[in-house]
GROMACS .gro file of C-alpha atoms in nm:
model
  475
    1UNK     CA    1   0.000   0.000   0.000
    2UNK     CA    2   0.139   0.341  -0.100
    3UNK     CA    3   0.183   0.582   0.192
    4UNK     CA    4  -0.031   0.896   0.175
    5UNK     CA    5   0.152   1.223   0.120
    6UNK     CA    6   0.059   1.467   0.400
    7UNK     CA    7  -0.083   1.808   0.310
    8UNK     CA    8   0.232   1.987   0.420
    9UNK     CA    9   0.435   1.793   0.160
   10UNK     CA   10   0.183   1.750  -0.123
   11UNK     CA   11   0.257   1.933  -0.448
   12UNK     CA   12  -0.011   2.005  -0.708
   13UNK     CA   13   0.009   1.769  -1.004
   14UNK     CA   14  -0.031   1.974  -1.320
   15UNK     CA   15  -0.078   1.818  -1.663
   16UNK     CA   16   0.060   2.007  -1.961
   17UNK     CA   17  -0.024   1.961  -2.326
   18UNK     CA   18   0.078   2.195  -2.608
   19UNK     CA   19  -0.063   2.189  -2.954
   20UNK     CA   20  -0.110   2.339  -3.299
   21UNK     CA   21  -0.269   2.251  -3.632
   22UNK     CA   22  -0.068   1.983  -3.808
   23UNK     CA   23  -0.169   2.111  -4.153
   24UNK     CA   24   0.076   2.397  -4.102
   25UNK     CA   25   0.392   2.187  -4.057
   26UNK     CA   26   0.460   2.091  -4.421
   27UNK     CA   27   0.360   2.440  -4.533
   28UNK     CA   28   0.594   2.624  -4.294
   29UNK     CA   29   0.890   2.401  -4.194
   30UNK     CA   30   1.033   2.644  -3.938
   31UNK     CA   31   0.707   2.683  -3.746
   32UNK     CA   32   0.686   2.357  -3.549
   33UNK     CA   33   1.044   2.377  -3.413
   34UNK     CA   34   0.973   2.731  -3.290
   35UNK     CA   35   0.648   2.622  -3.123
   36UNK     CA   36   0.820   2.328  -2.956
   37UNK     CA   37   1.078   2.568  -2.812
   38UNK     CA   38   0.795   2.778  -2.672
   39UNK     CA   39   0.635   2.466  -2.521
   40UNK     CA   40   0.963   2.370  -2.355
   41UNK     CA   41   0.987   2.717  -2.203
   42UNK     CA   42   0.635   2.690  -2.064
   43UNK     CA   43   0.715   2.353  -1.908
   44UNK     CA   44   1.029   2.499  -1.751
   45UNK     CA   45   0.845   2.798  -1.603
   46UNK     CA   46   0.566   2.584  -1.460
   47UNK     CA   47   0.807   2.385  -1.246
   48UNK     CA   48   0.898   2.709  -1.069
   49UNK     CA   49   0.560   2.703  -0.893
   50UNK     CA   50   0.657   2.402  -0.681
   51UNK     CA   51   0.436   2.176  -0.887
   52UNK     CA   52   0.476   1.825  -1.025
   53UNK     CA   53   0.442   1.879  -1.401
   54UNK     CA   54   0.316   1.591  -1.617
   55UNK     CA   55   0.415   1.702  -1.967
   56UNK     CA   56   0.254   1.483  -2.236
   57UNK     CA   57   0.417   1.670  -2.521
   58UNK     CA   58   0.291   1.836  -2.839
   59UNK     CA   59  -0.025   1.735  -3.027
   60UNK     CA   60  -0.102   1.812  -3.392
   61UNK     CA   61  -0.441   1.649  -3.458
   62UNK     CA   62  -0.747   1.496  -3.293
   63UNK     CA   63  -0.598   1.146  -3.272
   64UNK     CA   64  -0.296   1.274  -3.081
   65UNK     CA   65  -0.534   1.475  -2.861
   66UNK     CA   66  -0.723   1.158  -2.768
   67UNK     CA   67  -0.397   0.983  -2.680
   68UNK     CA   68  -0.292   1.277  -2.462
   69UNK     CA   69  -0.634   1.268  -2.295
   70UNK     CA   70  -0.580   0.908  -2.186
   71UNK     CA   71  -0.234   0.980  -2.048
   72UNK     CA   72  -0.360   1.279  -1.852
   73UNK     CA   73  -0.660   1.089  -1.722
   74UNK     CA   74  -0.430   0.817  -1.590
   75UNK     CA   75  -0.202   1.078  -1.429
   76UNK     CA   76  -0.485   1.196  -1.198
   77UNK     CA   77  -0.393   1.563  -1.231
   78UNK     CA   78  -0.519   1.847  -1.011
   79UNK     CA   79  -0.510   2.090  -1.305
   80UNK     CA   80  -0.452   2.051  -1.678
   81UNK     CA   81  -0.290   2.333  -1.875
   82UNK     CA   82  -0.350   2.345  -2.249
   83UNK     CA   83  -0.097   2.565  -2.431
   84UNK     CA   84  -0.241   2.713  -2.752
   85UNK     CA   85   0.078   2.778  -2.947
   86UNK     CA   86  -0.105   2.865  -3.270
   87UNK     CA   87  -0.443   2.789  -3.424
   88UNK     CA   88  -0.575   2.442  -3.340
   89UNK     CA   89  -0.922   2.291  -3.366
   90UNK     CA   90  -1.146   2.235  -3.063
   91UNK     CA   91  -1.165   1.864  -3.133
   92UNK     CA   92  -0.799   1.835  -3.032
   93UNK     CA   93  -0.866   1.952  -2.676
   94UNK     CA   94  -1.226   1.843  -2.624
   95UNK     CA   95  -1.139   1.485  -2.518
   96UNK     CA   96  -0.877   1.616  -2.276
   97UNK     CA   97  -1.131   1.845  -2.111
   98UNK     CA   98  -1.398   1.574  -2.097
   99UNK     CA   99  -1.199   1.270  -1.986
  100UNK     CA  100  -0.946   1.404  -1.739
  101UNK     CA  101  -1.185   1.489  -1.457
  102UNK     CA  102  -0.958   1.784  -1.371
  103UNK     CA  103  -1.018   2.155  -1.430
  104UNK     CA  104  -0.856   2.291  -1.746
  105UNK     CA  105  -0.663   2.616  -1.787
  106UNK     CA  106  -0.594   2.734  -2.141
  107UNK     CA  107  -0.292   2.956  -2.192
  108UNK     CA  108  -0.213   3.170  -2.495
  109UNK     CA  109   0.145   3.294  -2.468
  110UNK     CA  110   0.290   3.435  -2.788
  111UNK     CA  111   0.670   3.446  -2.828
  112UNK     CA  112   0.716   3.822  -2.758
  113UNK     CA  113   0.511   4.134  -2.684
  114UNK     CA  114   0.435   4.198  -3.052
  115UNK     CA  115   0.518   4.089  -3.406
  116UNK     CA  116   0.771   4.264  -3.626
  117UNK     CA  117   0.519   4.362  -3.891
  118UNK     CA  118   0.775   4.484  -4.143
  119UNK     CA  119   0.962   4.153  -4.168
  120UNK     CA  120   0.721   3.875  -4.067
  121UNK     CA  121   0.588   3.629  -4.322
  122UNK     CA  122   0.285   3.400  -4.275
  123UNK     CA  123   0.478   3.126  -4.094
  124UNK     CA  124   0.620   3.373  -3.844
  125UNK     CA  125   0.277   3.526  -3.786
  126UNK     CA  126   0.127   3.185  -3.708
  127UNK     CA  127   0.360   3.153  -3.409
  128UNK     CA  128   0.170   3.451  -3.261
  129UNK     CA  129  -0.174   3.312  -3.342
  130UNK     CA  130  -0.258   3.137  -3.013
  131UNK     CA  131  -0.534   3.387  -2.947
  132UNK     CA  132  -0.718   3.277  -3.262
  133UNK     CA  133  -0.855   2.943  -3.127
  134UNK     CA  134  -0.932   3.076  -2.778
  135UNK     CA  135  -1.292   3.185  -2.851
  136UNK     CA  136  -1.349   2.855  -3.032
  137UNK     CA  137  -1.230   2.660  -2.728
  138UNK     CA  138  -1.441   2.871  -2.494
  139UNK     CA  139  -1.755   2.818  -2.703
  140UNK     CA  140  -1.691   2.444  -2.731
  141UNK     CA  141  -1.623   2.404  -2.359
  142UNK     CA  142  -1.947   2.588  -2.278
  143UNK     CA  143  -2.144   2.351  -2.502
  144UNK     CA  144  -1.964   2.050  -2.354
  145UNK     CA  145  -2.048   2.163  -2.001
  146UNK     CA  146  -1.681   2.215  -1.910
  147UNK     CA  147  -1.586   2.520  -1.704
  148UNK     CA  148  -1.358   2.758  -1.892
  149UNK     CA  149  -1.068   2.975  -1.775
  150UNK     CA  150  -0.771   3.120  -1.963
  151UNK     CA  151  -0.459   3.335  -1.938
  152UNK     CA  152  -0.328   3.532  -2.235
  153UNK     CA  153   0.006   3.709  -2.259
  154UNK     CA  154   0.354   3.638  -2.394
  155UNK     CA  155   0.622   3.392  -2.291
  156UNK     CA  156   0.809   3.625  -2.057
  157UNK     CA  157   0.507   3.825  -1.944
  158UNK     CA  158   0.532   3.822  -1.562
  159UNK     CA  159   0.174   3.945  -1.527
  160UNK     CA  160   0.054   3.641  -1.716
  161UNK     CA  161   0.278   3.407  -1.518
  162UNK     CA  162   0.147   3.555  -1.194
  163UNK     CA  163  -0.205   3.461  -1.303
  164UNK     CA  164  -0.094   3.115  -1.414
  165UNK     CA  165   0.078   3.063  -1.080
  166UNK     CA  166  -0.242   3.164  -0.902
  167UNK     CA  167  -0.430   2.882  -1.074
  168UNK     CA  168  -0.154   2.632  -0.996
  169UNK     CA  169  -0.152   2.728  -0.628
  170UNK     CA  170  -0.530   2.707  -0.619
  171UNK     CA  171  -0.510   2.356  -0.765
  172UNK     CA  172  -0.270   2.269  -0.485
  173UNK     CA  173  -0.524   2.387  -0.228
  174UNK     CA  174  -0.811   2.192  -0.379
  175UNK     CA  175  -0.588   1.884  -0.394
  176UNK     CA  176  -0.516   1.914  -0.022
  177UNK     CA  177  -0.887   1.951   0.051
  178UNK     CA  178  -0.985   1.664  -0.174
  179UNK     CA  179  -0.724   1.428  -0.029
  180UNK     CA  180  -0.710   1.568   0.324
  181UNK     CA  181  -0.778   1.401   0.658
  182UNK     CA  182  -0.936   1.633   0.912
  183UNK     CA  183  -0.961   1.546   1.279
  184UNK     CA  184  -1.268   1.640   1.485
  185UNK     CA  185  -1.223   1.566   1.854
  186UNK     CA  186  -1.462   1.612   2.144
  187UNK     CA  187  -1.800   1.779   2.106
  188UNK     CA  188  -1.971   2.101   2.003
  189UNK     CA  189  -1.939   2.400   2.232
  190UNK     CA  190  -2.292   2.406   2.382
  191UNK     CA  191  -2.526   2.634   2.191
  192UNK     CA  192  -2.299   2.732   1.901
  193UNK     CA  193  -2.539   2.665   1.614
  194UNK     CA  194  -2.309   2.837   1.361
  195UNK     CA  195  -2.025   2.597   1.443
  196UNK     CA  196  -2.237   2.284   1.402
  197UNK     CA  197  -2.113   2.097   1.096
  198UNK     CA  198  -2.268   1.810   0.898
  199UNK     CA  199  -1.964   1.593   0.829
  200UNK     CA  200  -2.110   1.465   0.504
  201UNK     CA  201  -2.122   1.823   0.375
  202UNK     CA  202  -1.745   1.853   0.417
  203UNK     CA  203  -1.694   1.567   0.174
  204UNK     CA  204  -1.980   1.684  -0.051
  205UNK     CA  205  -1.839   2.035  -0.087
  206UNK     CA  206  -1.463   1.988  -0.062
  207UNK     CA  207  -1.385   1.617  -0.060
  208UNK     CA  208  -1.155   1.465   0.198
  209UNK     CA  209  -1.225   1.263   0.510
  210UNK     CA  210  -1.326   1.367   0.861
  211UNK     CA  211  -1.177   1.145   1.130
  212UNK     CA  212  -1.398   1.150   1.439
  213UNK     CA  213  -1.179   1.135   1.749
  214UNK     CA  214  -1.240   1.114   2.121
  215UNK     CA  215  -1.042   1.285   2.394
  216UNK     CA  216  -0.940   0.940   2.512
  217UNK     CA  217  -0.743   0.909   2.188
  218UNK     CA  218  -0.535   1.200   2.315
  219UNK     CA  219  -0.539   1.080   2.677
  220UNK     CA  220  -0.380   0.742   2.610
  221UNK     CA  221  -0.104   0.900   2.401
  222UNK     CA  222  -0.035   1.173   2.656
  223UNK     CA  223  -0.009   0.915   2.934
  224UNK     CA  224   0.272   0.742   2.744
  225UNK     CA  225   0.483   1.057   2.702
  226UNK     CA  226   0.819   1.029   2.879
  227UNK     CA  227   0.983   1.292   3.097
  228UNK     CA  228   1.263   1.318   2.841
  229UNK     CA  229   1.011   1.399   2.568
  230UNK     CA  230   0.854   1.664   2.792
  231UNK     CA  231   1.193   1.823   2.850
  232UNK     CA  232   1.265   1.827   2.476
  233UNK     CA  233   0.930   1.998   2.414
  234UNK     CA  234   1.008   2.252   2.686
  235UNK     CA  235   1.337   2.332   2.512
  236UNK     CA  236   1.146   2.388   2.185
  237UNK     CA  237   0.892   2.604   2.371
  238UNK     CA  238   1.154   2.830   2.526
  239UNK     CA  239   1.316   2.876   2.184
  240UNK     CA  240   0.982   2.975   2.034
  241UNK     CA  241   0.814   3.184   2.303
  242UNK     CA  242   0.882   3.448   2.559
  243UNK     CA  243   0.751   3.327   2.895
  244UNK     CA  244   0.558   3.576   3.106
  245UNK     CA  245   0.617   3.569   3.480
  246UNK     CA  246   0.259   3.447   3.523
  247UNK     CA  247   0.345   3.108   3.369
  248UNK     CA  248   0.334   2.831   3.629
  249UNK     CA  249   0.607   2.569   3.583
  250UNK     CA  250   0.371   2.275   3.642
  251UNK     CA  251   0.114   2.414   3.397
  252UNK     CA  252   0.386   2.464   3.137
  253UNK     CA  253   0.515   2.108   3.185
  254UNK     CA  254   0.161   1.975   3.145
  255UNK     CA  255   0.112   2.174   2.823
  256UNK     CA  256   0.440   2.033   2.693
  257UNK     CA  257   0.328   1.679   2.775
  258UNK     CA  258  -0.004   1.732   2.598
  259UNK     CA  259   0.183   1.881   2.302
  260UNK     CA  260   0.385   1.561   2.260
  261UNK     CA  261   0.061   1.364   2.285
  262UNK     CA  262  -0.090   1.585   2.012
  263UNK     CA  263   0.209   1.523   1.788
  264UNK     CA  264   0.151   1.148   1.822
  265UNK     CA  265  -0.224   1.185   1.765
  266UNK     CA  266  -0.167   1.375   1.441
  267UNK     CA  267   0.090   1.121   1.325
  268UNK     CA  268  -0.112   0.812   1.422
  269UNK     CA  269  -0.430   0.935   1.253
  270UNK     CA  270  -0.244   1.096   0.961
  271UNK     CA  271  -0.418   1.431   1.009
  272UNK     CA  272  -0.389   1.747   0.799
  273UNK     CA  273  -0.599   1.958   1.039
  274UNK     CA  274  -0.770   1.932   1.377
  275UNK     CA  275  -1.068   2.093   1.549
  276UNK     CA  276  -1.146   2.019   1.913
  277UNK     CA  277  -1.341   2.109   2.225
  278UNK     CA  278  -1.420   1.943   2.559
  279UNK     CA  279  -1.607   2.104   2.843
  280UNK     CA  280  -1.495   1.886   3.137
  281UNK     CA  281  -1.577   1.922   3.503
  282UNK     CA  282  -1.396   1.978   3.835
  283UNK     CA  283  -1.047   1.948   3.690
  284UNK     CA  284  -1.088   1.587   3.571
  285UNK     CA  285  -0.844   1.445   3.316
  286UNK     CA  286  -1.035   1.536   3.000
  287UNK     CA  287  -1.083   1.893   3.119
  288UNK     CA  288  -0.710   1.920   3.189
  289UNK     CA  289  -0.632   1.779   2.843
  290UNK     CA  290  -0.856   2.035   2.674
  291UNK     CA  291  -0.708   2.317   2.880
  292UNK     CA  292  -0.355   2.201   2.803
  293UNK     CA  293  -0.387   2.197   2.423
  294UNK     CA  294  -0.310   2.560   2.346
  295UNK     CA  295   0.069   2.522   2.328
  296UNK     CA  296   0.064   2.207   2.119
  297UNK     CA  297  -0.210   2.334   1.888
  298UNK     CA  298  -0.014   2.653   1.821
  299UNK     CA  299   0.301   2.456   1.742
  300UNK     CA  300   0.105   2.227   1.508
  301UNK     CA  301  -0.053   2.524   1.330
  302UNK     CA  302   0.287   2.685   1.281
  303UNK     CA  303   0.409   2.378   1.091
  304UNK     CA  304   0.111   2.365   0.858
  305UNK     CA  305  -0.134   2.147   1.051
  306UNK     CA  306  -0.398   2.398   1.164
  307UNK     CA  307  -0.564   2.327   1.499
  308UNK     CA  308  -0.873   2.525   1.601
  309UNK     CA  309  -1.058   2.523   1.930
  310UNK     CA  310  -1.433   2.526   1.999
  311UNK     CA  311  -1.493   2.233   1.759
  312UNK     CA  312  -1.454   2.473   1.467
  313UNK     CA  313  -1.409   2.231   1.178
  314UNK     CA  314  -1.496   2.477   0.901
  315UNK     CA  315  -1.253   2.731   1.044
  316UNK     CA  316  -0.974   2.475   1.065
  317UNK     CA  317  -1.041   2.415   0.693
  318UNK     CA  318  -1.029   2.790   0.623
  319UNK     CA  319  -0.699   2.802   0.813
  320UNK     CA  320  -0.569   2.514   0.599
  321UNK     CA  321  -0.667   2.697   0.279
  322UNK     CA  322  -0.489   3.013   0.392
  323UNK     CA  323  -0.182   2.822   0.502
  324UNK     CA  324  -0.150   2.636   0.172
  325UNK     CA  325  -0.163   2.973  -0.005
  326UNK     CA  326   0.142   3.073   0.200
  327UNK     CA  327  -0.060   3.320   0.408
  328UNK     CA  328  -0.071   3.147   0.746
  329UNK     CA  329  -0.418   3.179   0.893
  330UNK     CA  330  -0.471   3.228   1.266
  331UNK     CA  331  -0.787   3.129   1.458
  332UNK     CA  332  -0.990   3.450   1.491
  333UNK     CA  333  -1.318   3.609   1.599
  334UNK     CA  334  -1.443   3.962   1.669
  335UNK     CA  335  -1.327   4.105   2.001
  336UNK     CA  336  -1.412   4.477   1.995
  337UNK     CA  337  -1.464   4.776   1.766
  338UNK     CA  338  -1.240   5.078   1.813
  339UNK     CA  339  -1.415   5.388   1.675
  340UNK     CA  340  -1.142   5.622   1.800
  341UNK     CA  341  -0.876   5.458   1.581
  342UNK     CA  342  -1.116   5.317   1.316
  343UNK     CA  343  -0.994   4.959   1.361
  344UNK     CA  344  -1.156   4.624   1.430
  345UNK     CA  345  -0.990   4.431   1.712
  346UNK     CA  346  -0.998   4.060   1.636
  347UNK     CA  347  -0.825   3.744   1.752
  348UNK     CA  348  -0.897   3.462   1.996
  349UNK     CA  349  -0.800   3.304   2.321
  350UNK     CA  350  -0.615   2.976   2.279
  351UNK     CA  351  -0.404   2.866   1.982
  352UNK     CA  352  -0.264   3.096   1.715
  353UNK     CA  353  -0.049   3.069   1.402
  354UNK     CA  354   0.298   3.138   1.542
  355UNK     CA  355   0.458   3.165   1.197
  356UNK     CA  356   0.270   3.488   1.121
  357UNK     CA  357   0.324   3.664   1.454
  358UNK     CA  358   0.447   4.025   1.436
  359UNK     CA  359   0.687   3.961   1.720
  360UNK     CA  360   0.812   3.674   1.930
  361UNK     CA  361   0.493   3.518   2.073
  362UNK     CA  362   0.429   3.524   2.446
  363UNK     CA  363   0.302   3.248   2.674
  364UNK     CA  364   0.088   3.388   2.955
  365UNK     CA  365  -0.041   3.196   3.254
  366UNK     CA  366  -0.415   3.215   3.312
  367UNK     CA  367  -0.603   3.099   3.620
  368UNK     CA  368  -0.931   3.124   3.429
  369UNK     CA  369  -1.011   3.058   3.063
  370UNK     CA  370  -1.306   3.285   2.991
  371UNK     CA  371  -1.614   3.091   2.885
  372UNK     CA  372  -1.431   2.761   2.927
  373UNK     CA  373  -1.332   2.541   3.217
  374UNK     CA  374  -0.972   2.477   3.313
  375UNK     CA  375  -0.658   2.684   3.344
  376UNK     CA  376  -0.300   2.688   3.217
  377UNK     CA  377  -0.090   2.870   2.959
  378UNK     CA  378  -0.224   3.071   2.665
  379UNK     CA  379  -0.066   3.233   2.360
  380UNK     CA  380  -0.048   3.610   2.310
  381UNK     CA  381   0.060   3.800   1.996
  382UNK     CA  382  -0.070   4.004   1.703
  383UNK     CA  383  -0.047   3.907   1.337
  384UNK     CA  384   0.229   4.064   1.126
  385UNK     CA  385   0.160   4.429   1.054
  386UNK     CA  386   0.061   4.506   0.697
  387UNK     CA  387  -0.196   4.367   0.452
  388UNK     CA  388  -0.417   4.084   0.578
  389UNK     CA  389  -0.727   3.896   0.465
  390UNK     CA  390  -1.001   3.758   0.686
  391UNK     CA  391  -1.098   3.417   0.542
  392UNK     CA  392  -1.408   3.229   0.654
  393UNK     CA  393  -1.588   2.919   0.530
  394UNK     CA  394  -1.964   2.972   0.552
  395UNK     CA  395  -2.255   2.742   0.485
  396UNK     CA  396  -2.584   2.835   0.321
  397UNK     CA  397  -2.926   2.702   0.413
  398UNK     CA  398  -2.905   2.443   0.134
  399UNK     CA  399  -2.578   2.304   0.272
  400UNK     CA  400  -2.347   2.463   0.019
  401UNK     CA  401  -2.012   2.600   0.136
  402UNK     CA  402  -1.872   2.934   0.029
  403UNK     CA  403  -1.555   3.122   0.106
  404UNK     CA  404  -1.599   3.464   0.264
  405UNK     CA  405  -1.316   3.717   0.257
  406UNK     CA  406  -1.231   4.078   0.335
  407UNK     CA  407  -0.900   4.259   0.290
  408UNK     CA  408  -0.756   4.500   0.545
  409UNK     CA  409  -0.435   4.607   0.718
  410UNK     CA  410  -0.302   4.517   1.062
  411UNK     CA  411  -0.175   4.835   1.229
  412UNK     CA  412   0.023   4.921   1.540
  413UNK     CA  413  -0.154   5.022   1.859
  414UNK     CA  414  -0.243   4.921   2.216
  415UNK     CA  415  -0.348   4.562   2.283
  416UNK     CA  416  -0.493   4.381   2.580
  417UNK     CA  417  -0.253   4.160   2.774
  418UNK     CA  418  -0.486   3.873   2.855
  419UNK     CA  419  -0.339   3.576   2.668
  420UNK     CA  420  -0.520   3.641   2.338
  421UNK     CA  421  -0.402   3.671   1.978
  422UNK     CA  422  -0.545   4.019   1.924
  423UNK     CA  423  -0.480   4.220   1.605
  424UNK     CA  424  -0.595   4.571   1.515
  425UNK     CA  425  -0.729   4.559   1.159
  426UNK     CA  426  -0.807   4.869   0.952
  427UNK     CA  427  -1.056   4.779   0.678
  428UNK     CA  428  -1.060   5.129   0.534
  429UNK     CA  429  -1.416   5.198   0.641
  430UNK     CA  430  -1.621   5.263   0.952
  431UNK     CA  431  -1.567   4.965   1.187
  432UNK     CA  432  -1.939   4.940   1.260
  433UNK     CA  433  -2.032   4.933   0.892
  434UNK     CA  434  -1.767   4.671   0.823
  435UNK     CA  435  -1.884   4.461   1.118
  436UNK     CA  436  -2.244   4.468   0.992
  437UNK     CA  437  -2.141   4.375   0.636
  438UNK     CA  438  -1.909   4.096   0.755
  439UNK     CA  439  -2.178   3.949   0.980
  440UNK     CA  440  -2.436   3.963   0.699
  441UNK     CA  441  -2.208   3.763   0.468
  442UNK     CA  442  -2.302   3.432   0.632
  443UNK     CA  443  -1.966   3.379   0.798
  444UNK     CA  444  -1.967   3.205   1.135
  445UNK     CA  445  -1.822   3.376   1.437
  446UNK     CA  446  -1.476   3.228   1.373
  447UNK     CA  447  -1.245   3.259   1.071
  448UNK     CA  448  -0.878   3.264   0.971
  449UNK     CA  449  -0.677   3.586   0.972
  450UNK     CA  450  -0.422   3.547   0.690
  451UNK     CA  451  -0.128   3.763   0.586
  452UNK     CA  452  -0.137   3.944   0.252
  453UNK     CA  453  -0.423   4.045   0.026
  454UNK     CA  454  -0.518   3.705  -0.113
  455UNK     CA  455  -0.870   3.757  -0.253
  456UNK     CA  456  -0.750   3.687  -0.613
  457UNK     CA  457  -0.606   3.355  -0.495
  458UNK     CA  458  -0.926   3.275  -0.306
  459UNK     CA  459  -1.132   3.345  -0.620
  460UNK     CA  460  -0.929   3.082  -0.802
  461UNK     CA  461  -0.966   2.832  -0.515
  462UNK     CA  462  -1.342   2.891  -0.501
  463UNK     CA  463  -1.377   2.835  -0.875
  464UNK     CA  464  -1.171   2.516  -0.884
  465UNK     CA  465  -1.346   2.381  -0.573
  466UNK     CA  466  -1.688   2.463  -0.718
  467UNK     CA  467  -1.793   2.682  -0.426
  468UNK     CA  468  -1.876   3.051  -0.414
  469UNK     CA  469  -1.678   3.346  -0.280
  470UNK     CA  470  -1.838   3.637  -0.098
  471UNK     CA  471  -1.618   3.948  -0.086
  472UNK     CA  472  -1.686   4.198   0.191
  473UNK     CA  473  -1.552   4.537   0.091
  474UNK     CA  474  -1.247   4.654   0.281
  475UNK     CA  475  -0.935   4.861   0.229
   0.00000   0.00000   0.00000
């Protein structure tokens, strides 16, 4: 049995086929060699996006297109790129679009910015004619019921390559979702209707598998952690965090022990993400486990395995999407509106994405976790200052998922010192108006706060995943 590649290591598999009309080759002997050189350059550039490229070569007629379709179908690609080097008939690409089962991106990249009109003959012009079949392909794909997307430019056009890279990265995200294993441990925070998730809808909308876990799965692994493993985790913790004077040594040691147990849980169940919650009572073992997860969950999130509290499965998926786009994604909710500074203060108690912290994160000791039972250490920081995107995964009344996003900027300013991951976000509009619009979007009360303005990337992910995207206006 072949071992599964975890999400943190999985590369998008991109099929590539280039083509042109074979009737031209005997008429213009220099044309095909030039087009093959262009195809080789495209293949070279595509590998720069950290993708596994399955290049099936150059096709010249419908029969070769059918052969390429079979090879690409067998390759199980996440995205197929069809390079229109010159005019070609729709019948050459139709079987590829129909049989592969993967979304198709058509690219039209002519050799340079423009032709040399004074010297070009017909054969040289045809090397610039990739735009000619694009409307034909679009019309055919519409009639075949195949979604259509394209990028036009020239071979060294960085604007075009930025758009191509966006589609490749989006294919990587949808591959992770489709093949992912997502842990759900414990039970719903009582009364949180928005958090309640139908597990079948995860697979229906995004693919993947939800592994239902119990806190005893963590308990038995934590009980087997050795003192030496705890000490090693404490060394890692001290290298990663500043420790506030409020941190109790026994509470920190317990958090380190639970962190090692979490590492084993993720490895044993082969998880790409985790959402959890347990209420507990009177300091019993399960309550102490739930209270001790903040350190380990933050360390997991920082290495690309997002862990979200309060049983927030859809938010852990939003965090995974943001992380795979290279934007981090920290567990977040609304905390307060600041009308003096025109910012929205957002974050969460509990775990955060350490890799996108503005400064060295702090561990603070808390005798009370607000709204939750237990006590221990909690993480405190704000997300890197600069452009950010709030990314949520909402669900409509008919069960359909949709991404929800808004772009803003994290700015400097005073923060509470209560063991929360609070950030001050300027959305370029009145905080109250933004809050009303964000809430009306259908987002739940948790989401991922990601670095960078990534709405264009999220549009591509939403299209390839077959879900919608709601954009809430921001700065």
